[in-house]
Amino acid sequence: MINKLWFYMIAIAVAFAATGRRLEILTEEIFSSLGAAVELGIGLLGGMMLWCGVLKVAEKSGLVDKISDFIRPLMKLLFRGIPPKSAAMGAMIMNITSNMLGLGNAATPMGLKAMQELQQLNPRKDTATNAMCLFLVVNAAPIQILPATVLSLRASVGSANPGIIILPAVASSFAAVSAGVITCKLLEKTCGGRA
Amino acid sequence: MNFIIPIIILLILIYGYLNGVKVYDAFIEGAGEGLLITFRILPYIGAMLLAVGMLRNSGGLDFMLYVLRPLTSAAGIPEEVVPLIIMKPLSGSGALGILADILKRSGADNYAGVLASIIMSSTETIFYTITVYFGSIGIKNIRHTLAAAVIADMAGLAAAVLLCRFILF
């Protein structure tokens, strides 16, 4: 998908520039935009060192387990069909906790593991279960406690207040997850498939 | 609100210290990973700054924004943020590149910059996640997943706009 999108962005740009006789300006832009990317990357390095360093401390201190304990009751409530002590539940909780801490590298493998475990509980192997749909929707709007990349990016362009976005972002995620869960619960009866 | 960052850092360090983590060593390890991550995402940011920059300079972006204007102005969404909203569900790294472009161009602390940052931090790349997760186990019929995920995305966007307009600005 992204391959097509990126191609068309460039193709449309060249087509528009050609019809508007702006190809020279476009040439300047091509080189200056990549230069800007390098500048931005250098600015980003400092913030990423800071936040990834702090998050590593959090990871090693067992904060992941603490947050897991905190969300476990909620997960039991949401995923009633899944046994609370099953591998599926464990992987889902780890995935969501990793997402909350912005540990993308840990989140994806755990998410894929959770899908495999959920598939074992699935009677119809080509059709998604209610739990799978719900899990993906919860994944669609992770509540991030520390959005490290965005904070670093804001700091690197000289924001006076990089952290102003944290609480509103958590609130927006929460609104998104709530809407998604409600939609899931409403649609699971009408949208084919069982369990 | 800026007081929140030193406090978060301190709390995490205290928690680690009390739990016997070698906080300095852990920080060094994580910071090293942070450098690698930055290098890994830089090509994505470059590719996207290139495409968006070309689209803007050619007049193509203006045309698309002009077409979408009735919709976006009714929803109170600044024009600069529209490309991010389109890209976010499709590609996380692509969206990061667009966010970088918005922050550089219109600043990080005005309405557009803050709204874009909130959108970037609050929703995921739903199409990508759905494709990869279901693809990995061979599910063909995804039932209501897409509908619910899109509604979640919209709700998150609406919440971000409302919070920005009525609380932050």
CSV table of C-alpha atoms in Angstrom, one decimal:
chain,number,residue,atom,x,y,z
A,1,MET,CA,0.0,0.0,0.0
A,2,ILE,CA,2.7,2.5,1.1
A,3,ASN,CA,4.6,1.7,-2.1
A,4,LYS,CA,1.8,2.7,-4.3
A,5,LEU,CA,1.0,5.8,-2.2
A,6,TRP,CA,4.6,7.0,-2.2
A,7,PHE,CA,4.9,6.4,-6.0
A,8,TYR,CA,1.7,8.4,-6.7
A,9,MET,CA,2.7,11.2,-4.4
A,10,ILE,CA,5.9,11.7,-6.5
A,11,ALA,CA,4.2,11.0,-9.9
A,12,ILE,CA,1.4,13.5,-9.2
A,13,ALA,CA,4.0,16.1,-7.9
A,14,VAL,CA,6.0,15.9,-11.1
A,15,ALA,CA,2.9,16.0,-13.3
A,16,PHE,CA,1.6,19.1,-11.5
A,17,ALA,CA,4.9,20.8,-11.6
A,18,ALA,CA,5.3,20.0,-15.4
A,19,THR,CA,1.9,21.5,-16.2
A,20,GLY,CA,2.5,24.5,-14.0
A,21,ARG,CA,6.1,25.0,-15.4
A,22,ARG,CA,7.6,24.6,-11.9
A,23,LEU,CA,10.0,21.8,-12.6
A,24,GLU,CA,13.0,24.0,-11.6
A,25,ILE,CA,11.5,24.9,-8.3
A,26,LEU,CA,10.8,21.2,-7.8
A,27,THR,CA,14.4,20.3,-8.4
A,28,GLU,CA,15.5,22.7,-5.6
A,29,GLU,CA,12.9,21.2,-3.3
A,30,ILE,CA,14.1,17.6,-3.9
A,31,PHE,CA,17.5,18.3,-2.6
A,32,SER,CA,16.5,20.7,0.2
A,33,SER,CA,14.0,18.2,1.6
A,34,LEU,CA,16.5,15.5,2.0
A,35,GLY,CA,18.9,18.0,3.6
A,36,ALA,CA,16.1,18.8,6.0
A,37,ALA,CA,15.7,15.2,6.8
A,38,VAL,CA,19.4,14.9,7.8
A,39,GLU,CA,19.1,18.0,10.0
A,40,LEU,CA,16.1,16.6,11.6
A,41,GLY,CA,17.7,13.3,12.2
A,42,ILE,CA,20.6,15.0,14.0
A,43,GLY,CA,18.2,16.9,16.2
A,44,LEU,CA,16.3,13.7,16.9
A,45,LEU,CA,19.4,11.8,18.1
A,46,GLY,CA,19.6,13.6,21.5
A,47,GLY,CA,15.9,13.1,22.4
A,48,MET,CA,15.9,9.5,21.3
A,49,MET,CA,19.0,8.7,23.5
A,50,LEU,CA,17.2,10.3,26.4
A,51,TRP,CA,13.9,8.5,26.1
A,52,CYS,CA,15.1,5.2,25.0
A,53,GLY,CA,17.6,5.3,27.9
A,54,VAL,CA,14.9,6.1,30.4
A,55,LEU,CA,12.6,3.5,29.0
A,56,LYS,CA,15.3,0.9,29.3
A,57,VAL,CA,15.4,1.6,33.0
A,58,ALA,CA,11.7,1.2,33.2
A,59,GLU,CA,11.9,-2.1,31.2
A,60,LYS,CA,14.6,-3.5,33.6
A,61,SER,CA,12.9,-2.4,36.7
A,62,GLY,CA,9.9,-4.7,36.0
A,63,LEU,CA,7.6,-1.8,35.3
A,64,VAL,CA,6.2,-3.8,32.4
A,65,ASP,CA,5.0,-6.5,34.9
A,66,LYS,CA,3.5,-3.8,37.2
A,67,ILE,CA,1.5,-2.3,34.3
A,68,SER,CA,0.5,-5.8,33.2
A,69,ASP,CA,-1.0,-6.4,36.7
A,70,PHE,CA,-2.8,-3.1,36.4
A,71,ILE,CA,-4.5,-3.9,33.0
A,72,ARG,CA,-5.1,-7.6,33.7
A,73,PRO,CA,-8.6,-7.2,35.3
A,74,LEU,CA,-9.6,-4.9,32.5
A,75,MET,CA,-8.5,-7.5,29.9
A,76,LYS,CA,-10.5,-10.2,31.7
A,77,LEU,CA,-13.5,-8.1,31.5
A,78,LEU,CA,-13.1,-7.3,27.8
A,79,PHE,CA,-12.1,-10.8,26.7
A,80,ARG,CA,-14.6,-12.9,28.5
A,81,GLY,CA,-14.2,-15.9,26.2
A,82,ILE,CA,-10.5,-16.3,26.7
A,83,PRO,CA,-9.3,-18.2,29.8
A,84,PRO,CA,-7.5,-15.6,32.0
A,85,LYS,CA,-4.4,-17.8,32.6
A,86,SER,CA,-4.0,-18.9,28.9
A,87,ALA,CA,-1.0,-18.2,26.7
A,88,ALA,CA,-3.3,-16.1,24.5
A,89,MET,CA,-4.2,-13.8,27.4
A,90,GLY,CA,-0.6,-13.6,28.5
A,91,ALA,CA,0.7,-12.6,25.0
A,92,MET,CA,-2.1,-10.0,24.6
A,93,ILE,CA,-1.3,-8.4,27.9
A,94,MET,CA,2.4,-8.3,27.1
A,95,ASN,CA,1.6,-6.8,23.7
A,96,ILE,CA,-0.6,-4.0,25.1
A,97,THR,CA,1.8,-3.2,27.9
A,98,SER,CA,4.7,-2.9,25.5
A,99,ASN,CA,2.6,-0.6,23.3
A,100,MET,CA,1.8,1.5,26.3
A,101,LEU,CA,5.5,2.0,27.0
A,102,GLY,CA,6.2,2.6,23.3
A,103,LEU,CA,8.4,-0.5,23.1
A,104,GLY,CA,7.4,-1.2,19.5
A,105,ASN,CA,10.2,-3.8,19.1
A,106,ALA,CA,8.7,-5.9,21.8
A,107,ALA,CA,5.0,-5.2,21.0
A,108,THR,CA,4.9,-6.7,17.5
A,109,PRO,CA,6.3,-10.2,18.2
A,110,MET,CA,4.0,-10.4,21.2
A,111,GLY,CA,1.1,-9.4,19.1
A,112,LEU,CA,1.8,-12.0,16.5
A,113,LYS,CA,2.2,-14.6,19.2
A,114,ALA,CA,-1.2,-13.6,20.7
A,115,MET,CA,-2.8,-14.0,17.3
A,116,GLN,CA,-1.3,-17.5,17.0
A,117,GLU,CA,-2.6,-18.4,20.4
A,118,LEU,CA,-6.0,-17.0,19.6
A,119,GLN,CA,-6.1,-19.0,16.3
A,120,GLN,CA,-5.7,-22.2,18.3
A,121,LEU,CA,-9.0,-21.4,20.1
A,122,ASN,CA,-10.6,-20.6,16.8
A,123,PRO,CA,-13.1,-23.3,15.4
A,124,ARG,CA,-13.1,-21.7,11.9
A,125,LYS,CA,-9.5,-21.1,10.8
A,126,ASP,CA,-10.2,-18.6,8.0
A,127,THR,CA,-12.7,-16.4,10.0
A,128,ALA,CA,-11.7,-14.0,12.7
A,129,THR,CA,-13.1,-14.6,16.2
A,130,ASN,CA,-14.6,-11.9,18.3
A,131,ALA,CA,-11.5,-11.8,20.5
A,132,MET,CA,-9.2,-11.3,17.5
A,133,CYS,CA,-11.3,-8.4,16.2
A,134,LEU,CA,-11.3,-6.8,19.7
A,135,PHE,CA,-7.6,-7.3,20.1
A,136,LEU,CA,-6.8,-5.6,16.9
A,137,VAL,CA,-9.1,-2.7,17.7
A,138,VAL,CA,-7.4,-2.3,21.1
A,139,ASN,CA,-4.2,-2.3,19.2
A,140,ALA,CA,-5.4,0.4,16.8
A,141,ALA,CA,-5.2,3.1,19.5
A,142,PRO,CA,-2.5,2.2,22.1
A,143,ILE,CA,-2.5,4.4,25.1
A,144,GLN,CA,1.1,5.6,25.1
A,145,ILE,CA,2.4,6.9,28.4
A,146,LEU,CA,5.7,8.1,26.9
A,147,PRO,CA,5.5,8.8,23.1
A,148,ALA,CA,9.3,8.9,22.9
A,149,THR,CA,9.7,9.7,19.1
A,150,VAL,CA,7.1,12.5,19.1
A,151,LEU,CA,8.6,14.1,22.2
A,152,SER,CA,12.1,13.9,20.6
A,153,LEU,CA,10.9,15.3,17.3
A,154,ARG,CA,9.1,18.2,19.1
A,155,ALA,CA,12.2,19.0,21.1
A,156,SER,CA,14.4,18.9,18.0
A,157,VAL,CA,12.4,21.6,16.2
A,158,GLY,CA,12.7,23.8,19.3
A,159,SER,CA,9.4,23.3,21.0
A,160,ALA,CA,9.0,25.4,24.2
A,161,ASN,CA,6.8,22.7,25.6
A,162,PRO,CA,7.4,19.2,24.2
A,163,GLY,CA,5.4,17.4,26.9
A,164,ILE,CA,2.2,19.3,26.5
A,165,ILE,CA,0.9,16.6,24.3
A,166,ILE,CA,1.2,13.6,26.6
A,167,LEU,CA,-2.0,13.9,28.6
A,168,PRO,CA,-4.2,14.9,25.6
A,169,ALA,CA,-2.8,12.1,23.6
A,170,VAL,CA,-3.6,9.6,26.4
A,171,ALA,CA,-7.1,11.0,26.6
A,172,SER,CA,-7.6,10.8,22.8
A,173,SER,CA,-6.3,7.2,22.8
A,174,PHE,CA,-8.8,6.4,25.5
A,175,ALA,CA,-11.6,7.9,23.5
A,176,ALA,CA,-10.5,5.9,20.4
A,177,VAL,CA,-10.3,2.6,22.3
A,178,SER,CA,-13.6,3.1,24.0
A,179,ALA,CA,-15.3,3.9,20.7
A,180,GLY,CA,-13.6,0.9,19.1
A,181,VAL,CA,-14.6,-1.5,21.9
A,182,ILE,CA,-18.2,-0.4,21.9
A,183,THR,CA,-18.4,-0.7,18.1
A,184,CYS,CA,-16.9,-4.2,18.3
A,185,LYS,CA,-19.4,-5.3,21.0
A,186,LEU,CA,-22.3,-4.0,18.9
A,187,LEU,CA,-21.1,-5.5,15.6
A,188,GLU,CA,-20.0,-8.9,16.8
A,189,LYS,CA,-23.5,-10.2,16.9
A,190,THR,CA,-24.5,-8.9,13.4
A,191,CYS,CA,-21.2,-9.5,11.5
A,192,GLY,CA,-21.2,-13.2,10.7
A,193,GLY,CA,-19.0,-15.8,12.4
A,194,ARG,CA,-19.4,-17.0,16.0
A,195,ALA,CA,-17.4,-17.2,19.2
B,1,MET,CA,2.7,21.3,31.7
B,2,ASN,CA,6.4,21.2,31.0
B,3,PHE,CA,7.2,20.2,34.6
B,4,ILE,CA,5.9,16.7,33.7
B,5,ILE,CA,9.0,15.6,31.9
B,6,PRO,CA,11.6,15.8,34.7
B,7,ILE,CA,9.1,14.3,37.0
B,8,ILE,CA,8.4,11.3,34.7
B,9,ILE,CA,12.2,10.7,34.3
B,10,LEU,CA,12.8,11.0,38.1
B,11,LEU,CA,9.9,8.6,38.9
B,12,ILE,CA,11.1,6.0,36.5
B,13,LEU,CA,14.7,6.3,37.8
B,14,ILE,CA,13.5,6.0,41.4
B,15,TYR,CA,11.4,3.0,40.6
B,16,GLY,CA,14.4,1.4,38.9
B,17,TYR,CA,16.8,2.3,41.6
B,18,LEU,CA,14.6,0.8,44.3
B,19,ASN,CA,14.2,-2.4,42.3
B,20,GLY,CA,18.0,-2.9,42.1
B,21,VAL,CA,18.4,-1.8,38.4
B,22,LYS,CA,21.9,-0.5,37.5
B,23,VAL,CA,20.2,2.7,36.3
B,24,TYR,CA,23.3,4.2,34.6
B,25,ASP,CA,24.2,1.0,32.7
B,26,ALA,CA,20.5,0.6,31.7
B,27,PHE,CA,20.4,4.2,30.5
B,28,ILE,CA,23.5,3.7,28.4
B,29,GLU,CA,22.1,0.5,26.8
B,30,GLY,CA,18.8,2.2,26.0
B,31,ALA,CA,20.5,5.4,24.7
B,32,GLY,CA,22.5,3.2,22.3
B,33,GLU,CA,19.4,1.6,21.0
B,34,GLY,CA,17.9,5.0,20.6
B,35,LEU,CA,20.7,6.0,18.3
B,36,LEU,CA,20.1,2.9,16.2
B,37,ILE,CA,16.4,3.5,16.0
B,38,THR,CA,17.0,7.1,14.8
B,39,PHE,CA,19.3,5.8,12.1
B,40,ARG,CA,16.7,3.2,11.1
B,41,ILE,CA,13.8,5.7,10.9
B,42,LEU,CA,15.8,8.4,9.1
B,43,PRO,CA,15.4,6.9,5.6
B,44,TYR,CA,11.6,6.8,6.1
B,45,ILE,CA,11.5,10.4,7.2
B,46,GLY,CA,13.7,11.3,4.2
B,47,ALA,CA,11.5,9.5,1.7
B,48,MET,CA,8.4,11.1,3.1
B,49,LEU,CA,9.8,14.7,3.4
B,50,LEU,CA,10.8,14.3,-0.2
B,51,ALA,CA,7.4,13.1,-1.4
B,52,VAL,CA,5.4,15.7,0.7
B,53,GLY,CA,7.8,18.5,-0.2
B,54,MET,CA,7.5,17.7,-3.9
B,55,LEU,CA,3.8,17.5,-3.7
B,56,ARG,CA,3.6,20.8,-1.9
B,57,ASN,CA,6.0,22.6,-4.2
B,58,SER,CA,4.3,21.4,-7.4
B,59,GLY,CA,0.9,22.7,-6.3
B,60,GLY,CA,-0.5,19.2,-6.1
B,61,LEU,CA,-1.0,19.4,-2.4
B,62,ASP,CA,-2.8,22.7,-2.6
B,63,PHE,CA,-5.2,21.2,-5.1
B,64,MET,CA,-6.0,18.2,-2.9
B,65,LEU,CA,-6.5,20.4,0.1
B,66,TYR,CA,-8.7,22.7,-1.9
B,67,VAL,CA,-10.9,19.7,-2.8
B,68,LEU,CA,-11.0,18.6,0.9
B,69,ARG,CA,-11.5,22.1,2.3
B,70,PRO,CA,-15.3,22.1,2.9
B,71,LEU,CA,-14.8,18.9,5.0
B,72,THR,CA,-11.7,20.0,7.0
B,73,SER,CA,-12.8,23.5,7.8
B,74,ALA,CA,-16.2,22.2,9.0
B,75,ALA,CA,-14.3,19.8,11.3
B,76,GLY,CA,-11.9,22.5,12.6
B,77,ILE,CA,-8.9,20.7,11.3
B,78,PRO,CA,-6.0,22.9,10.1
B,79,GLU,CA,-4.9,22.2,6.5
B,80,GLU,CA,-1.4,21.3,7.4
B,81,VAL,CA,-2.6,18.4,9.4
B,82,VAL,CA,-4.7,16.8,6.7
B,83,PRO,CA,-1.8,14.8,5.0
B,84,LEU,CA,-1.0,13.3,8.5
B,85,ILE,CA,-4.6,12.2,9.0
B,86,ILE,CA,-4.5,10.5,5.6
B,87,MET,CA,-1.1,8.8,6.1
B,88,LYS,CA,-1.4,7.8,9.8
B,89,PRO,CA,-3.6,4.7,9.3
B,90,LEU,CA,-1.4,3.5,6.4
B,91,SER,CA,2.1,3.9,7.6
B,92,GLY,CA,3.6,4.8,10.9
B,93,SER,CA,7.0,5.8,9.5
B,94,GLY,CA,5.4,7.7,6.7
B,95,ALA,CA,3.2,9.6,9.2
B,96,LEU,CA,6.3,10.4,11.3
B,97,GLY,CA,7.9,12.0,8.2
B,98,ILE,CA,4.8,14.1,7.7
B,99,LEU,CA,4.7,15.1,11.3
B,100,ALA,CA,8.3,16.2,11.0
B,101,ASP,CA,7.4,18.3,8.0
B,102,ILE,CA,4.5,19.9,9.9
B,103,LEU,CA,6.5,20.7,13.0
B,104,LYS,CA,9.4,22.2,10.9
B,105,ARG,CA,7.0,24.3,8.8
B,106,SER,CA,4.4,25.6,11.2
B,107,GLY,CA,6.2,25.1,14.6
B,108,ALA,CA,5.6,22.7,17.4
B,109,ASP,CA,3.7,24.9,19.8
B,110,ASN,CA,0.8,26.3,17.7
B,111,TYR,CA,-2.5,24.7,17.1
B,112,ALA,CA,-1.5,22.6,14.0
B,113,GLY,CA,1.8,21.4,15.6
B,114,VAL,CA,0.2,20.3,18.9
B,115,LEU,CA,-2.8,18.7,17.2
B,116,ALA,CA,-0.5,16.8,14.8
B,117,SER,CA,1.7,15.6,17.7
B,118,ILE,CA,-1.4,14.4,19.6
B,119,ILE,CA,-2.8,12.5,16.6
B,120,MET,CA,0.6,10.9,16.0
B,121,SER,CA,0.9,9.7,19.6
B,122,SER,CA,-2.7,8.5,20.0
B,123,THR,CA,-3.5,6.3,17.1
B,124,GLU,CA,-1.8,3.4,15.3
B,125,THR,CA,-1.3,2.4,11.7
B,126,ILE,CA,-4.5,0.3,11.6
B,127,PHE,CA,-4.4,-0.9,8.0
B,128,TYR,CA,-0.8,-2.1,8.5
B,129,THR,CA,-1.5,-3.9,11.8
B,130,ILE,CA,-4.7,-5.5,10.5
B,131,THR,CA,-2.9,-6.8,7.4
B,132,VAL,CA,0.2,-8.1,9.2
B,133,TYR,CA,-1.6,-9.6,12.2
B,134,PHE,CA,-4.4,-11.4,10.3
B,135,GLY,CA,-2.0,-12.3,7.5
B,136,SER,CA,0.3,-14.1,9.9
B,137,ILE,CA,-2.3,-16.6,10.8
B,138,GLY,CA,-4.2,-16.9,7.5
B,139,ILE,CA,-7.5,-15.2,8.4
B,140,LYS,CA,-9.5,-14.2,5.3
B,141,ASN,CA,-12.7,-13.0,6.8
B,142,ILE,CA,-11.9,-10.2,9.2
B,143,ARG,CA,-15.6,-9.4,9.9
B,144,HIS,CA,-16.1,-6.1,11.7
B,145,THR,CA,-12.5,-5.4,12.5
B,146,LEU,CA,-11.9,-2.7,9.9
B,147,ALA,CA,-15.2,-0.9,10.7
B,148,ALA,CA,-14.5,-0.8,14.4
B,149,ALA,CA,-10.8,0.2,13.9
B,150,VAL,CA,-11.8,3.1,11.5
B,151,ILE,CA,-14.5,4.3,14.0
B,152,ALA,CA,-11.8,4.1,16.8
B,153,ASP,CA,-9.5,6.2,14.6
B,154,MET,CA,-12.2,8.8,14.0
B,155,ALA,CA,-13.1,9.0,17.6
B,156,GLY,CA,-9.5,9.5,18.5
B,157,LEU,CA,-9.2,12.3,15.9
B,158,ALA,CA,-12.4,13.9,17.2
B,159,ALA,CA,-11.2,13.8,20.8
B,160,ALA,CA,-7.8,15.3,19.7
B,161,VAL,CA,-9.4,18.2,17.9
B,162,LEU,CA,-11.9,18.9,20.7
B,163,LEU,CA,-9.1,18.8,23.4
B,164,CYS,CA,-6.9,21.1,21.3
B,165,ARG,CA,-9.6,23.6,20.6
B,166,PHE,CA,-11.3,23.9,23.9
B,167,ILE,CA,-8.6,23.1,26.5
B,168,LEU,CA,-5.2,23.8,25.0
B,169,PHE,CA,-6.0,26.8,22.8
